[in-house]
Tab-separated table of C-alpha atoms in Angstrom:
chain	number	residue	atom	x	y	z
C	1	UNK	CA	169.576	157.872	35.280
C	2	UNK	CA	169.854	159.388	38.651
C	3	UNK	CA	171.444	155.865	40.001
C	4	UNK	CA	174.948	157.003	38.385
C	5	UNK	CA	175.847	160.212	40.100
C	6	UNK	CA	177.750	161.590	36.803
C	7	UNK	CA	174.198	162.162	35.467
C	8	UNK	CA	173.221	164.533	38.577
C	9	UNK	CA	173.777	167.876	36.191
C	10	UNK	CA	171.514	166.195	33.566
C	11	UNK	CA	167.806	167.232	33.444
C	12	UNK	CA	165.172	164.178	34.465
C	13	UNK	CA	161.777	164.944	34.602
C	14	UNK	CA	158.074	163.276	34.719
C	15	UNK	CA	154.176	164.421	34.474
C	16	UNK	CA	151.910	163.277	36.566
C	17	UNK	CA	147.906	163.724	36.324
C	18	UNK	CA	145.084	163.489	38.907
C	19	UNK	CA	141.733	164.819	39.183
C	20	UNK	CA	140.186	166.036	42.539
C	21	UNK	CA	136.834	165.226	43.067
C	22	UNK	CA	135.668	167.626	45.192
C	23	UNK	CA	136.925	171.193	45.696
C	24	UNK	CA	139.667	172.199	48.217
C	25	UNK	CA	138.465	174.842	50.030
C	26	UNK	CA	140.777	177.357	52.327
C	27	UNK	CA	144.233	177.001	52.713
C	28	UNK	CA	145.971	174.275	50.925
C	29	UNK	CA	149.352	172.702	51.959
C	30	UNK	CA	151.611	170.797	49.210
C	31	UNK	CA	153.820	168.474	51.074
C	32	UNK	CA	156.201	165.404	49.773
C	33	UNK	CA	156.545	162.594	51.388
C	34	UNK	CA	159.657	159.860	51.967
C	35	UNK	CA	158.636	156.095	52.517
C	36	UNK	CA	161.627	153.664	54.262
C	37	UNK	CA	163.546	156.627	54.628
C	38	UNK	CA	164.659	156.756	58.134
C	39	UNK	CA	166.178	160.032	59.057
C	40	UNK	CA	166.177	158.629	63.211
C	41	UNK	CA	169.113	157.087	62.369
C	42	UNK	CA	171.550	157.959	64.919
C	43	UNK	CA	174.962	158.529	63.426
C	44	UNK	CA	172.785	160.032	60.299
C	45	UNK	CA	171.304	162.518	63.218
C	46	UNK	CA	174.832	163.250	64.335
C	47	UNK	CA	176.158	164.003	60.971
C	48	UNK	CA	175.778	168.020	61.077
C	49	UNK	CA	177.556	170.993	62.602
C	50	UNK	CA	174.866	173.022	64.546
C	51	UNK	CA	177.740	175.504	65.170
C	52	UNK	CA	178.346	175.769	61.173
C	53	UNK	CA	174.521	176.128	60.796
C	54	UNK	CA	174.040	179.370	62.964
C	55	UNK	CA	177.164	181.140	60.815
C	56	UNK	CA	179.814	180.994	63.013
C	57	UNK	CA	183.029	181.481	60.413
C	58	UNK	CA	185.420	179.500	62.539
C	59	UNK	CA	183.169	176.131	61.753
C	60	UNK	CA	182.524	177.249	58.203
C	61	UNK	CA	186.271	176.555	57.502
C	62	UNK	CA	186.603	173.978	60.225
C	63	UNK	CA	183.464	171.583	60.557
C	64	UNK	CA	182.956	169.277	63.284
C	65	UNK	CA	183.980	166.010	63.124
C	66	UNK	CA	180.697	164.267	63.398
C	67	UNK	CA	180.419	165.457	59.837
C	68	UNK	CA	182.469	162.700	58.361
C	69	UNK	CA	182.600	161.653	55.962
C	70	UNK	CA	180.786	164.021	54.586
C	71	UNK	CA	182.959	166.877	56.038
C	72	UNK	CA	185.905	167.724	53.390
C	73	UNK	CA	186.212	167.055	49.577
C	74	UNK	CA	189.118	165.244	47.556
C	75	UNK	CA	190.728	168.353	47.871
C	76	UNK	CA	190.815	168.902	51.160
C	77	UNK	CA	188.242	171.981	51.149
C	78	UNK	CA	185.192	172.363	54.108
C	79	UNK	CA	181.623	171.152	52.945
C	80	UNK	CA	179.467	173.880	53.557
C	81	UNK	CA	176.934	172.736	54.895
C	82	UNK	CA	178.952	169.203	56.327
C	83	UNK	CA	177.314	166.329	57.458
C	84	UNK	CA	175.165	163.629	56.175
C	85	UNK	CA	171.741	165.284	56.819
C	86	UNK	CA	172.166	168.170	54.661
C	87	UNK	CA	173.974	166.163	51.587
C	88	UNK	CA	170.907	163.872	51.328
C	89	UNK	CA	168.612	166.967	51.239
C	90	UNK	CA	165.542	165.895	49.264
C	91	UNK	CA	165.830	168.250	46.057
C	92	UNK	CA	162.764	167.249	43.955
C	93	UNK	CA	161.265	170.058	42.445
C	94	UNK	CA	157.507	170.082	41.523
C	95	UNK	CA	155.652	172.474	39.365
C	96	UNK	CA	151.405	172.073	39.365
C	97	UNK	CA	149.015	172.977	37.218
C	98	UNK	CA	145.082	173.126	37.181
C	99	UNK	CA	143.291	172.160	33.970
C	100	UNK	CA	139.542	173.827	33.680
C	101	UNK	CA	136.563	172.639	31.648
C	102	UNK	CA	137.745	174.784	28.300
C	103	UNK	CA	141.054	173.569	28.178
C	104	UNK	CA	142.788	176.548	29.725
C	105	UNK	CA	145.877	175.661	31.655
C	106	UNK	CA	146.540	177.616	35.054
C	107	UNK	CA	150.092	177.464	37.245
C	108	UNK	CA	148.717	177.071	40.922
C	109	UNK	CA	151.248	179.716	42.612
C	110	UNK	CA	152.863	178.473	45.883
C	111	UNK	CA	154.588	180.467	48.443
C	112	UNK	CA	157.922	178.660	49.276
C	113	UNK	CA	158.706	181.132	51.781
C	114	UNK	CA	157.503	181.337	56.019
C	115	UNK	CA	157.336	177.692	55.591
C	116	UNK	CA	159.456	176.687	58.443
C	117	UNK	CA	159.434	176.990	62.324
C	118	UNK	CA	159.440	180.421	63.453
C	119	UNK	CA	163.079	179.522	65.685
C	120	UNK	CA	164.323	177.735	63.361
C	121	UNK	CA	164.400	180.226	60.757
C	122	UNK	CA	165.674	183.105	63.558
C	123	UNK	CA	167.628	181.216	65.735
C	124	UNK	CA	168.979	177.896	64.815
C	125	UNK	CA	169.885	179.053	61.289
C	126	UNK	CA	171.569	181.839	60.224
C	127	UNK	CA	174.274	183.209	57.200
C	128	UNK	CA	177.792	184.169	58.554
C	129	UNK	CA	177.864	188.019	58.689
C	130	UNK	CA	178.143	189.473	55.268
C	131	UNK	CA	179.491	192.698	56.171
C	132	UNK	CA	181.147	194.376	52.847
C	133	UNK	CA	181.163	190.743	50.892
C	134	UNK	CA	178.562	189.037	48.766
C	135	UNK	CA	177.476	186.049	50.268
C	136	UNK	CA	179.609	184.055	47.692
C	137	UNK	CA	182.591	185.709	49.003
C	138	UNK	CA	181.561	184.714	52.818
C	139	UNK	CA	181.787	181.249	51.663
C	140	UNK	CA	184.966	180.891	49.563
C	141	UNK	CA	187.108	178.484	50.129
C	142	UNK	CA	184.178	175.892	50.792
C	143	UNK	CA	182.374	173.338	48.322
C	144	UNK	CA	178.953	172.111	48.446
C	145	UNK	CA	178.035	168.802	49.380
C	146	UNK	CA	178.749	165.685	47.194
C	147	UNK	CA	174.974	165.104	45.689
C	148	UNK	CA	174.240	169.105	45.340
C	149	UNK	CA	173.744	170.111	41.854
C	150	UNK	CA	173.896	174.027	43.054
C	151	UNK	CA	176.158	175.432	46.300
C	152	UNK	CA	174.241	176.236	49.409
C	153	UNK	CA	174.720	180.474	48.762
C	154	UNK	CA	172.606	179.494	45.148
C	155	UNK	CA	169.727	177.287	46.491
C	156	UNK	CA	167.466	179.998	44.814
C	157	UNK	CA	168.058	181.552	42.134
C	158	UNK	CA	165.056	183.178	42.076
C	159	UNK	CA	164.861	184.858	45.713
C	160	UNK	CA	168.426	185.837	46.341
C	161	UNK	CA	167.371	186.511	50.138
C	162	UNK	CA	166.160	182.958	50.630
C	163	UNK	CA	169.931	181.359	50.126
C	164	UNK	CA	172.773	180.212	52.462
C	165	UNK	CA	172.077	178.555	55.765
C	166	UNK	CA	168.539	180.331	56.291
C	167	UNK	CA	167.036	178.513	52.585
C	168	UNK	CA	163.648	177.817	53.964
C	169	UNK	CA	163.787	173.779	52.131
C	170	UNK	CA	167.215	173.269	53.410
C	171	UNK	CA	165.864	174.419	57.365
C	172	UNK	CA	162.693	172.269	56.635
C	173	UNK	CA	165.024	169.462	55.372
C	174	UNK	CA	167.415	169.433	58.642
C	175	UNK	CA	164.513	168.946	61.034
C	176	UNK	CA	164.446	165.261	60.958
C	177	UNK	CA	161.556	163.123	61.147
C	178	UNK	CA	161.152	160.949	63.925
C	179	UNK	CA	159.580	157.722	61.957
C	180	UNK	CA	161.260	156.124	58.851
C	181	UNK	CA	157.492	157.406	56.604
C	182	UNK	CA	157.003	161.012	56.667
C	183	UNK	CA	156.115	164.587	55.064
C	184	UNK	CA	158.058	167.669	54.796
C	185	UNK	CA	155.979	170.824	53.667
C	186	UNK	CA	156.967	171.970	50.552
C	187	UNK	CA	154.947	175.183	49.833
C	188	UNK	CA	151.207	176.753	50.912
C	189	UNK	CA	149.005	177.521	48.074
C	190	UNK	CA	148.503	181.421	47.290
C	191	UNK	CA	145.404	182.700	47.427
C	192	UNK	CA	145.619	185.939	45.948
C	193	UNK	CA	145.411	184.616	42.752
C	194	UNK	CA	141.968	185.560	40.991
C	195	UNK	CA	142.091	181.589	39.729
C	196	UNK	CA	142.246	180.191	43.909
C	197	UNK	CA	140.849	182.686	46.354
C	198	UNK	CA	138.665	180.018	47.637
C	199	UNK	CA	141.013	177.432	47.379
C	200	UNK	CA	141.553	174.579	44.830
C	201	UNK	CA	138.981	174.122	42.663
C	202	UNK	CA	137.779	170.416	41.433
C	203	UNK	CA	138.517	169.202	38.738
C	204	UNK	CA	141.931	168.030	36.775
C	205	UNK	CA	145.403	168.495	37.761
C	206	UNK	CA	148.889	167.902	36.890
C	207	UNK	CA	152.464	167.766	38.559
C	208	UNK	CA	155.179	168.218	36.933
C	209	UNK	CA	158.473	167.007	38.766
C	210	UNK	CA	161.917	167.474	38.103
C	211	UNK	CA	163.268	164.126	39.612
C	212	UNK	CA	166.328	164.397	41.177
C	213	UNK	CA	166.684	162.245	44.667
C	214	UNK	CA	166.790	158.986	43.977
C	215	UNK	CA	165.100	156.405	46.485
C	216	UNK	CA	165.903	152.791	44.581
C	217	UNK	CA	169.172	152.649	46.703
C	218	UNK	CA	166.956	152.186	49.813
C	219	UNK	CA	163.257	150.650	48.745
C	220	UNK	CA	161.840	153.812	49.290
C	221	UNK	CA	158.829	155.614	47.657
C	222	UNK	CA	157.751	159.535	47.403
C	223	UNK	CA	154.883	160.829	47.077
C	224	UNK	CA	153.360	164.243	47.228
C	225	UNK	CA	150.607	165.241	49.889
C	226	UNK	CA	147.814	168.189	49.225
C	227	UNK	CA	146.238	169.087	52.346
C	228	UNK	CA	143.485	171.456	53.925
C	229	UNK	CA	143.358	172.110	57.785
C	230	UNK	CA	140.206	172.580	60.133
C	231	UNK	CA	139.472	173.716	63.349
C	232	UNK	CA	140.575	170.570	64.696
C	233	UNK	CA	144.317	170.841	62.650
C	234	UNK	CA	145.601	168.682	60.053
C	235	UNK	CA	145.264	165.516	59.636
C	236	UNK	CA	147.413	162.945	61.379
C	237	UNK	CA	146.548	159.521	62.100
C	238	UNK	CA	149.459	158.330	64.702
C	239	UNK	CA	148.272	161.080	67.320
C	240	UNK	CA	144.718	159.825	67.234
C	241	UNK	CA	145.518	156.430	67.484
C	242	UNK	CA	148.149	156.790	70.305
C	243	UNK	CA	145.655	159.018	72.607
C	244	UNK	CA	142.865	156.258	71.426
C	245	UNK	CA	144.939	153.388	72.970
C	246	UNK	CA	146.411	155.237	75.812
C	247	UNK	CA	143.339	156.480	76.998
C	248	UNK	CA	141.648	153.076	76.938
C	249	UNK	CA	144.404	151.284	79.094
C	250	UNK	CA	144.529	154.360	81.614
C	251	UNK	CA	140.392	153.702	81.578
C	252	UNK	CA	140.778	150.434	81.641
C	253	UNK	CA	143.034	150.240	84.352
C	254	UNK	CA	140.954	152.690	86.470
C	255	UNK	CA	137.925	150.682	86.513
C	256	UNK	CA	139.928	147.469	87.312
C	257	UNK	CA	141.589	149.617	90.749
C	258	UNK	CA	138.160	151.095	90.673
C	259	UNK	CA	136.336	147.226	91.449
C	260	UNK	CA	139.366	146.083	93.673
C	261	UNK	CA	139.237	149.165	96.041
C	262	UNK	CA	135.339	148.380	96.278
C	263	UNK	CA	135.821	145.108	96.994
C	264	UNK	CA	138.492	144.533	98.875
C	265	UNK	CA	139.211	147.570	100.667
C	266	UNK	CA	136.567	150.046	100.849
C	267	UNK	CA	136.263	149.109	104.374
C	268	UNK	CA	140.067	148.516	105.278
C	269	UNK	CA	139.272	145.070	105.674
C	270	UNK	CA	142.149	143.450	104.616
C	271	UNK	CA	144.542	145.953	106.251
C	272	UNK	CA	143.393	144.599	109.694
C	273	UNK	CA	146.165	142.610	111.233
């Protein structure tokens, strides 16, 4: 369905169940993940207006042109926000439940706010001033982006503070990932709930998803992540890895200077002429 982009206004949707074994204690983070996705791309980097991003009117109306194509409709209006980054935001939507013993069916609550970086939400992105106007007024005379079911000033519906340029997803989104495989955070499990004040219990669990970004187009796969931290972070197995191999060479490469220099010119030997 969501190969013909007529259908993007239509409702798609899927269930998916899982059990966890053992109980997620603390703070839990829900992420999703893109496989073969590779937002490193350089003209796909290039394809956004940084000066549109942080409000300035005169780019609202008149985006850069490293936005094309992706920078005015059939019509001739701006694309607000231009550029290919932000029309390929990933706009999945995902909805999880926990399942006790007796049958009872609980919505896990996650906060989808304060999940971005502290300067990007306060400095790199902000709404063009309001002053008098709505913020659908500010942005009149723009569309939204070609694969957008909803324009940017009505990302949510539900939080009418958490639209425009500062929508914590759409901030999260236009950070790109460095690697073609990655994770975006998607929301942090609240504990104030009675049902999760120690975290996620064990036992069964399922997603629902309202599918909406495609990935046959490039052989790509999502998936979604749950997550704990510890004293020692989150878990990431590049950064091990790396340091693992780097420090081996450097150690390596030491004790192989380390034998020369004893050998051959602790004494200064060879540097006698």
């Amino acid at each position: 369905m969501r190969k013909n982009v007529s259908n993007a206004g239509e409702g798609c949707s899927c269930k998916a169940v899982f059990s966890l074994e053992k109980p997620f204690k603390g703070d839990v983070f829900f992420y999703y993940g893109l496989k073969n996705f590779h937002q490193n791309l350089r003209r796909y980097m290039d394809s956004r207006d940084d000066g549109q991003m942080v409000g300035r009117k005169t780019n609202l109306k008149n985006p850069s042109s490293y936005c094309s194509p992706f920078i005015r409709d059939q019509n001739g209006l701006p694309i607000a926000p231009c550029g290919a980054v932000a029309n390929s935001i990933f706009n999945d939507t995902f909805t999880l439940f926990h399942h006790d013993s007796s049958g009872k069916s609980f919505k896990v609550p996650l906060l989808r706010r304060g999940i971005t970086w502290y300067t990007d939400k306060n400095v790199k992105f902000r709404n063009p001033k309001v002053d008098n106007l709505t913020l659908a007024q500010v942005f009149q005379g723009t569309v939204k982006p070609l694969y957008w079911q909803r324009p940017v000033y009505e990302l949510d519906q539900a939080d009418p503070t958490n639209n425009g340029f500062i929508n914590d997803d759409l901030i999260v989104w236009m950070r790109e990932a460095a690697f073609p495989n990655f994770k975006k955070l998607y929301g942090v499990l609240y504990r104030a709930d009675e049902h999760f004040t120690q975290g996620l219990p064990a036992g069964s669990y399922s997603i629902e998803i309202n599918y909406n970004f495609p990935v046959q187009h490039f052989r790509g796969r999502k998936e979604v992540v749950l997550t704990t931290l510890t004293w020692f972070g989150g878990q990431n197995h590049f950064l091990p890895i790396a340091y693992l191999v780097t420090s081996s060479l450097i150690l390596l490469i030491a004790v192989t200077l380390t034998v020369v220099w004893w050998k051959f010119g602790k004494n200064g030997k060879n540097m006698e002429e």
